[in-house]
Amino acid sequence: MLTSLFLSTRAFPSLITISSLNPNQNPSNVPKKSPQFRESPKLSDAPIKAPTAPWMKSPPLLLGPDQVLDTSSHHDKRIKRRNAEEKTFKALNRRESGVRGSKAMKKIVRNVEKLDEISDFGETQIDNSGEFELLSRITAESESEVRFGGKMPWDREEERFLLRRRKKERVPTTADLILEEGLLKRLRREASKMRKWVNVRKAGVTENVVDEIRSIWRLNELAMVRFDVPLCRNMERAQEIIEMKTGGLVVLSKKEFLVVYRGPSNSVLVKGEDDISSSLYEREADRLLNGLGPRYMDWWMRRPFPVDADLLPEVVNGYRTPSRRCPPNTRAKLSDEELTYLRNIAQALPFHFVLGKNQGLQGLASAIVKLWEKCIIAKIAIKWGALNTNNEEMADELKHLTGGVLILRNKYLIILYRGKDFLSDEVADMVDDRERLLRRYQHYEETKRESDIEILDLTNGKQSEEKSKTGTLFEFQELQTKFGEMETRNLETEAEKAKLEKELKSQERKLSILKSKIEKSTMELVKLNSLWKPSEPDDDIEILTNEERECLRRIGLKMSSSLVLGRRGIFDGVMEGLHQHWKHREVAKVITMQKILSRVVYTSKALEAESNGVLISVEKLKEGHVILIYRGKNYKRPSSKLMAKNLLTKRKSLERSVAMQRLGSLKFFAYQRERAIEDLKVRLVNLEDSASEFG
């Protein structure tokens, strides 16, 4: 009974205040607080009425003070426990960075590894059951991590494991190795205060730049240099070049600036590098370029240094374009896939040559042919800052000299492919020797066959008066001698005639298409012109004296506001703007961009007829031809309903202008086609006459 009573009070704490009431009593007469439910040291040991449920009609229970339970503390603990459970649930399910994923699992595994290390150091022995417990614990942790999908509640933030990227070790410069520490600090402190420098342009560290640096060294021991593209993109290479050419030491480097110290002496310092310390890429590229020519030491990109093509000879004695012969069952022309593949290969290759001139490239062509024996692609960079460079002219001359295939060309580089039909000099000589040997064997077999036939006739006692030449080499040579030249000429004539006829047919077809377009454009223009009804000039025009006309002309030329006529010409919007100008002033200034004077005069007369004004003059100014129109002494602004109803709208006037332009262009191209057809017919007649004379 007591147990159920205490459970009911826990479940319904609000019933404690009315538990001591009699069902027949009024709750309003009961005091709000019941002090008998709390234990107090001042109270006596008198029995206390225990709380009962409202539906119980039995008399209240009398309990001692030590037997009454204080439910307030249980209630507070229950609330705290509920809040803790809610916080735990939220921590497991909320989305926060760094609290779930593979990081928590890595921490668990790391903690387990630490435990294993501690157990190994302490020489503790773990039986099989312990191992199974450890594995089960790891599995349970991984499953719980997968289940909750986040950080485990027992993981702490201070145990976060961070992997920091190692800083790149600073390579000591030549100044660090040679100069003393105190002197180097002083020079760098003075270099940080410098505000004047020498500019290095795109051409690189030229002789003028070196002379400027040495002139500064006469007055000061430091000189600041500022690099422009492309050397500013590789300051390490810029430092090597400036130290090599000036003989100084770079003591400070910041962005695109270098501060050079003249040093205790002006001895030139050349930084030599061991071939073994360089990368395999650089060593192989150097091996490929050895023997092709002098290197370009002002190279602004990564090593190896390419060959300076400007130092190669312009003319090479005995140079000839390499012979070409395509392998059987292959086409010399590249497909799109092959072209893309070659461009991707060329992207990873180093630059082989650096070029700065447009002509006299025979030495470069000879070096490219020599390179093609080892590499199928020749990659040429164009010098920055070189004067009058034309990459298109360079590429055309190299194609003509080498016979290669141009796969890429822009203002920075030229890439040439040797082609599928490329033959090196050695291979070409071998092919020529093989053909010469084949012809010799063929001649030997032919003479041997003829001698065998003669011997056979002598043994049989018969000597044929006429020997058969069918199928022999002699017959082929004889026919080639008699009819070869004539047949070749006839074939060339027929081929040229067929080519001219094909071209004539194509031109006639294009001319017919142009004529159909001209007819269509003419119909459209006629339709648009039918919507435009120009006004006739009025004979009753106000007469102005020369003084009035000159005065109005000067007023109009001084006006700043004007009305501009574009390609649409005169349409309803132009007339509305003209009347809007006349609303505030007497003279309207109209500017037209037409360049032919006859068209300007026609436009001025049309404006005068449409506006019923008086034409003052037509002037030629810097911004175009100016038309000045006077509104008249008896001017009255027309109503909006009657204003320019006979003209085209803005859209229709633009369509008319486009149609006129299209018609003029079509007529021009049709005239060119007709001239081309006439020339082809004349050439065809001359070819037929020459063929008949030859026959």
PDB file of C-alpha atoms in Angstrom, residues 262-360:
ATOM      1  CA  ARG A 262      78.870  44.439 -56.476  1.00  0.00           C
ATOM      2  CA  GLY A 263      81.078  42.343 -54.195  1.00  0.00           C
ATOM      3  CA  PRO A 264      84.638  42.825 -53.075  1.00  0.00           C
ATOM      4  CA  SER A 265      85.822  42.365 -56.658  1.00  0.00           C
ATOM      5  CA  ASN A 266      84.257  42.393 -60.078  1.00  0.00           C
ATOM      6  CA  SER A 267      85.130  38.796 -60.848  1.00  0.00           C
ATOM      7  CA  VAL A 268      82.399  37.000 -62.758  1.00  0.00           C
ATOM      8  CA  LEU A 269      80.766  34.206 -60.784  1.00  0.00           C
ATOM      9  CA  VAL A 270      79.532  31.334 -62.870  1.00  0.00           C
ATOM     10  CA  LYS A 271      77.443  28.792 -61.039  1.00  0.00           C
ATOM     11  CA  GLY A 272      78.376  25.379 -62.307  1.00  0.00           C
ATOM     12  CA  GLU A 273      76.130  22.475 -61.600  1.00  0.00           C
ATOM     13  CA  ASP A 274      77.065  18.860 -61.538  1.00  0.00           C
ATOM     14  CA  ASP A 275      75.303  16.733 -64.090  1.00  0.00           C
ATOM     15  CA  ILE A 276      74.699  14.064 -61.482  1.00  0.00           C
ATOM     16  CA  SER A 277      72.771  16.485 -59.231  1.00  0.00           C
ATOM     17  CA  SER A 278      70.352  17.433 -62.036  1.00  0.00           C
ATOM     18  CA  SER A 279      67.210  15.445 -62.682  1.00  0.00           C
ATOM     19  CA  LEU A 280      66.903  12.637 -65.193  1.00  0.00           C
ATOM     20  CA  TYR A 281      64.559  14.817 -67.271  1.00  0.00           C
ATOM     21  CA  GLU A 282      67.207  17.529 -67.632  1.00  0.00           C
ATOM     22  CA  ARG A 283      70.001  15.086 -68.408  1.00  0.00           C
ATOM     23  CA  GLU A 284      68.013  13.358 -71.160  1.00  0.00           C
ATOM     24  CA  ALA A 285      66.954  16.685 -72.678  1.00  0.00           C
ATOM     25  CA  ASP A 286      70.559  17.914 -72.667  1.00  0.00           C
ATOM     26  CA  ARG A 287      71.684  14.718 -74.347  1.00  0.00           C
ATOM     27  CA  LEU A 288      69.007  15.264 -76.990  1.00  0.00           C
ATOM     28  CA  LEU A 289      70.095  18.858 -77.689  1.00  0.00           C
ATOM     29  CA  ASN A 290      73.848  18.320 -77.636  1.00  0.00           C
ATOM     30  CA  GLY A 291      75.447  19.106 -80.985  1.00  0.00           C
ATOM     31  CA  LEU A 292      72.508  21.126 -82.370  1.00  0.00           C
ATOM     32  CA  GLY A 293      73.934  24.554 -81.620  1.00  0.00           C
ATOM     33  CA  PRO A 294      74.757  27.098 -78.891  1.00  0.00           C
ATOM     34  CA  ARG A 295      72.417  27.309 -75.933  1.00  0.00           C
ATOM     35  CA  TYR A 296      70.230  30.286 -75.011  1.00  0.00           C
ATOM     36  CA  MET A 297      71.469  31.239 -71.521  1.00  0.00           C
ATOM     37  CA  ASP A 298      68.749  33.890 -70.941  1.00  0.00           C
ATOM     38  CA  TRP A 299      66.068  31.183 -70.892  1.00  0.00           C
ATOM     39  CA  TRP A 300      63.237  32.163 -68.523  1.00  0.00           C
ATOM     40  CA  MET A 301      61.649  28.753 -67.954  1.00  0.00           C
ATOM     41  CA  ARG A 302      62.885  25.559 -66.337  1.00  0.00           C
ATOM     42  CA  ARG A 303      65.940  23.748 -67.589  1.00  0.00           C
ATOM     43  CA  PRO A 304      67.332  22.482 -69.934  1.00  0.00           C
ATOM     44  CA  PHE A 305      68.421  25.528 -71.882  1.00  0.00           C
ATOM     45  CA  PRO A 306      67.160  25.405 -75.501  1.00  0.00           C
ATOM     46  CA  VAL A 307      69.264  26.104 -78.576  1.00  0.00           C
ATOM     47  CA  ASP A 308      69.486  29.751 -79.664  1.00  0.00           C
ATOM     48  CA  ALA A 309      68.250  29.590 -83.260  1.00  0.00           C
ATOM     49  CA  ASP A 310      69.313  33.179 -83.978  1.00  0.00           C
ATOM     50  CA  LEU A 311      72.974  32.139 -83.661  1.00  0.00           C
ATOM     51  CA  LEU A 312      72.645  29.337 -86.221  1.00  0.00           C
ATOM     52  CA  PRO A 313      73.842  30.059 -89.804  1.00  0.00           C
ATOM     53  CA  GLU A 314      71.339  31.573 -92.202  1.00  0.00           C
ATOM     54  CA  VAL A 315      72.576  29.530 -95.200  1.00  0.00           C
ATOM     55  CA  VAL A 316      73.852  25.931 -95.094  1.00  0.00           C
ATOM     56  CA  ASN A 317      75.818  24.710 -98.121  1.00  0.00           C
ATOM     57  CA  GLY A 318      74.360  21.595 -99.699  1.00  0.00           C
ATOM     58  CA  TYR A 319      71.173  21.668 -97.661  1.00  0.00           C
ATOM     59  CA  ARG A 320      68.151  20.016 -99.273  1.00  0.00           C
ATOM     60  CA  THR A 321      64.666  19.243 -98.073  1.00  0.00           C
ATOM     61  CA  PRO A 322      64.568  15.681 -96.705  1.00  0.00           C
ATOM     62  CA  SER A 323      63.076  13.083 -99.045  1.00  0.00           C
ATOM     63  CA  ARG A 324      59.731  11.654 -98.058  1.00  0.00           C
ATOM     64  CA  ARG A 325      58.054   8.349 -98.760  1.00  0.00           C
ATOM     65  CA  CYS A 326      54.898   7.208 -97.010  1.00  0.00           C
ATOM     66  CA  PRO A 327      54.786   3.574 -95.795  1.00  0.00           C
ATOM     67  CA  PRO A 328      52.383   1.229 -97.614  1.00  0.00           C
ATOM     68  CA  ASN A 329      48.711   1.185 -96.584  1.00  0.00           C
ATOM     69  CA  THR A 330      49.029   4.480 -94.691  1.00  0.00           C
ATOM     70  CA  ARG A 331      47.964   8.054 -95.359  1.00  0.00           C
ATOM     71  CA  ALA A 332      50.317  10.967 -94.899  1.00  0.00           C
ATOM     72  CA  LYS A 333      47.492  13.251 -93.726  1.00  0.00           C
ATOM     73  CA  LEU A 334      46.860  13.374 -89.970  1.00  0.00           C
ATOM     74  CA  SER A 335      43.443  12.620 -88.522  1.00  0.00           C
ATOM     75  CA  ASP A 336      41.857  14.669 -85.740  1.00  0.00           C
ATOM     76  CA  GLU A 337      42.629  11.997 -83.133  1.00  0.00           C
ATOM     77  CA  GLU A 338      46.276  11.810 -84.188  1.00  0.00           C
ATOM     78  CA  LEU A 339      46.573  15.600 -84.106  1.00  0.00           C
ATOM     79  CA  THR A 340      45.144  15.742 -80.578  1.00  0.00           C
ATOM     80  CA  TYR A 341      47.470  12.948 -79.460  1.00  0.00           C
ATOM     81  CA  LEU A 342      50.541  14.742 -80.837  1.00  0.00           C
ATOM     82  CA  ARG A 343      49.557  18.020 -79.169  1.00  0.00           C
ATOM     83  CA  ASN A 344      49.195  16.251 -75.819  1.00  0.00           C
ATOM     84  CA  ILE A 345      52.641  14.710 -76.242  1.00  0.00           C
ATOM     85  CA  ALA A 346      54.187  18.067 -77.181  1.00  0.00           C
ATOM     86  CA  GLN A 347      52.819  19.698 -74.037  1.00  0.00           C
ATOM     87  CA  ALA A 348      55.129  17.682 -71.776  1.00  0.00           C
ATOM     88  CA  LEU A 349      58.236  18.057 -73.937  1.00  0.00           C
ATOM     89  CA  PRO A 350      60.866  20.747 -73.270  1.00  0.00           C
ATOM     90  CA  PHE A 351      61.503  23.556 -75.721  1.00  0.00           C
ATOM     91  CA  HIS A 352      64.221  22.613 -78.201  1.00  0.00           C
ATOM     92  CA  PHE A 353      64.854  25.971 -79.899  1.00  0.00           C
ATOM     93  CA  VAL A 354      64.303  29.685 -79.244  1.00  0.00           C
ATOM     94  CA  LEU A 355      63.703  31.867 -82.306  1.00  0.00           C
ATOM     95  CA  GLY A 356      63.599  35.637 -82.767  1.00  0.00           C
ATOM     96  CA  LYS A 357      63.954  36.252 -86.527  1.00  0.00           C
ATOM     97  CA  ASN A 358      61.605  35.629 -89.446  1.00  0.00           C
ATOM     98  CA  GLN A 359      63.923  34.729 -92.322  1.00  0.00           C
ATOM     99  CA  GLY A 360      67.259  33.041 -92.915  1.00  0.00           C
TER     100      GLY A 360
END
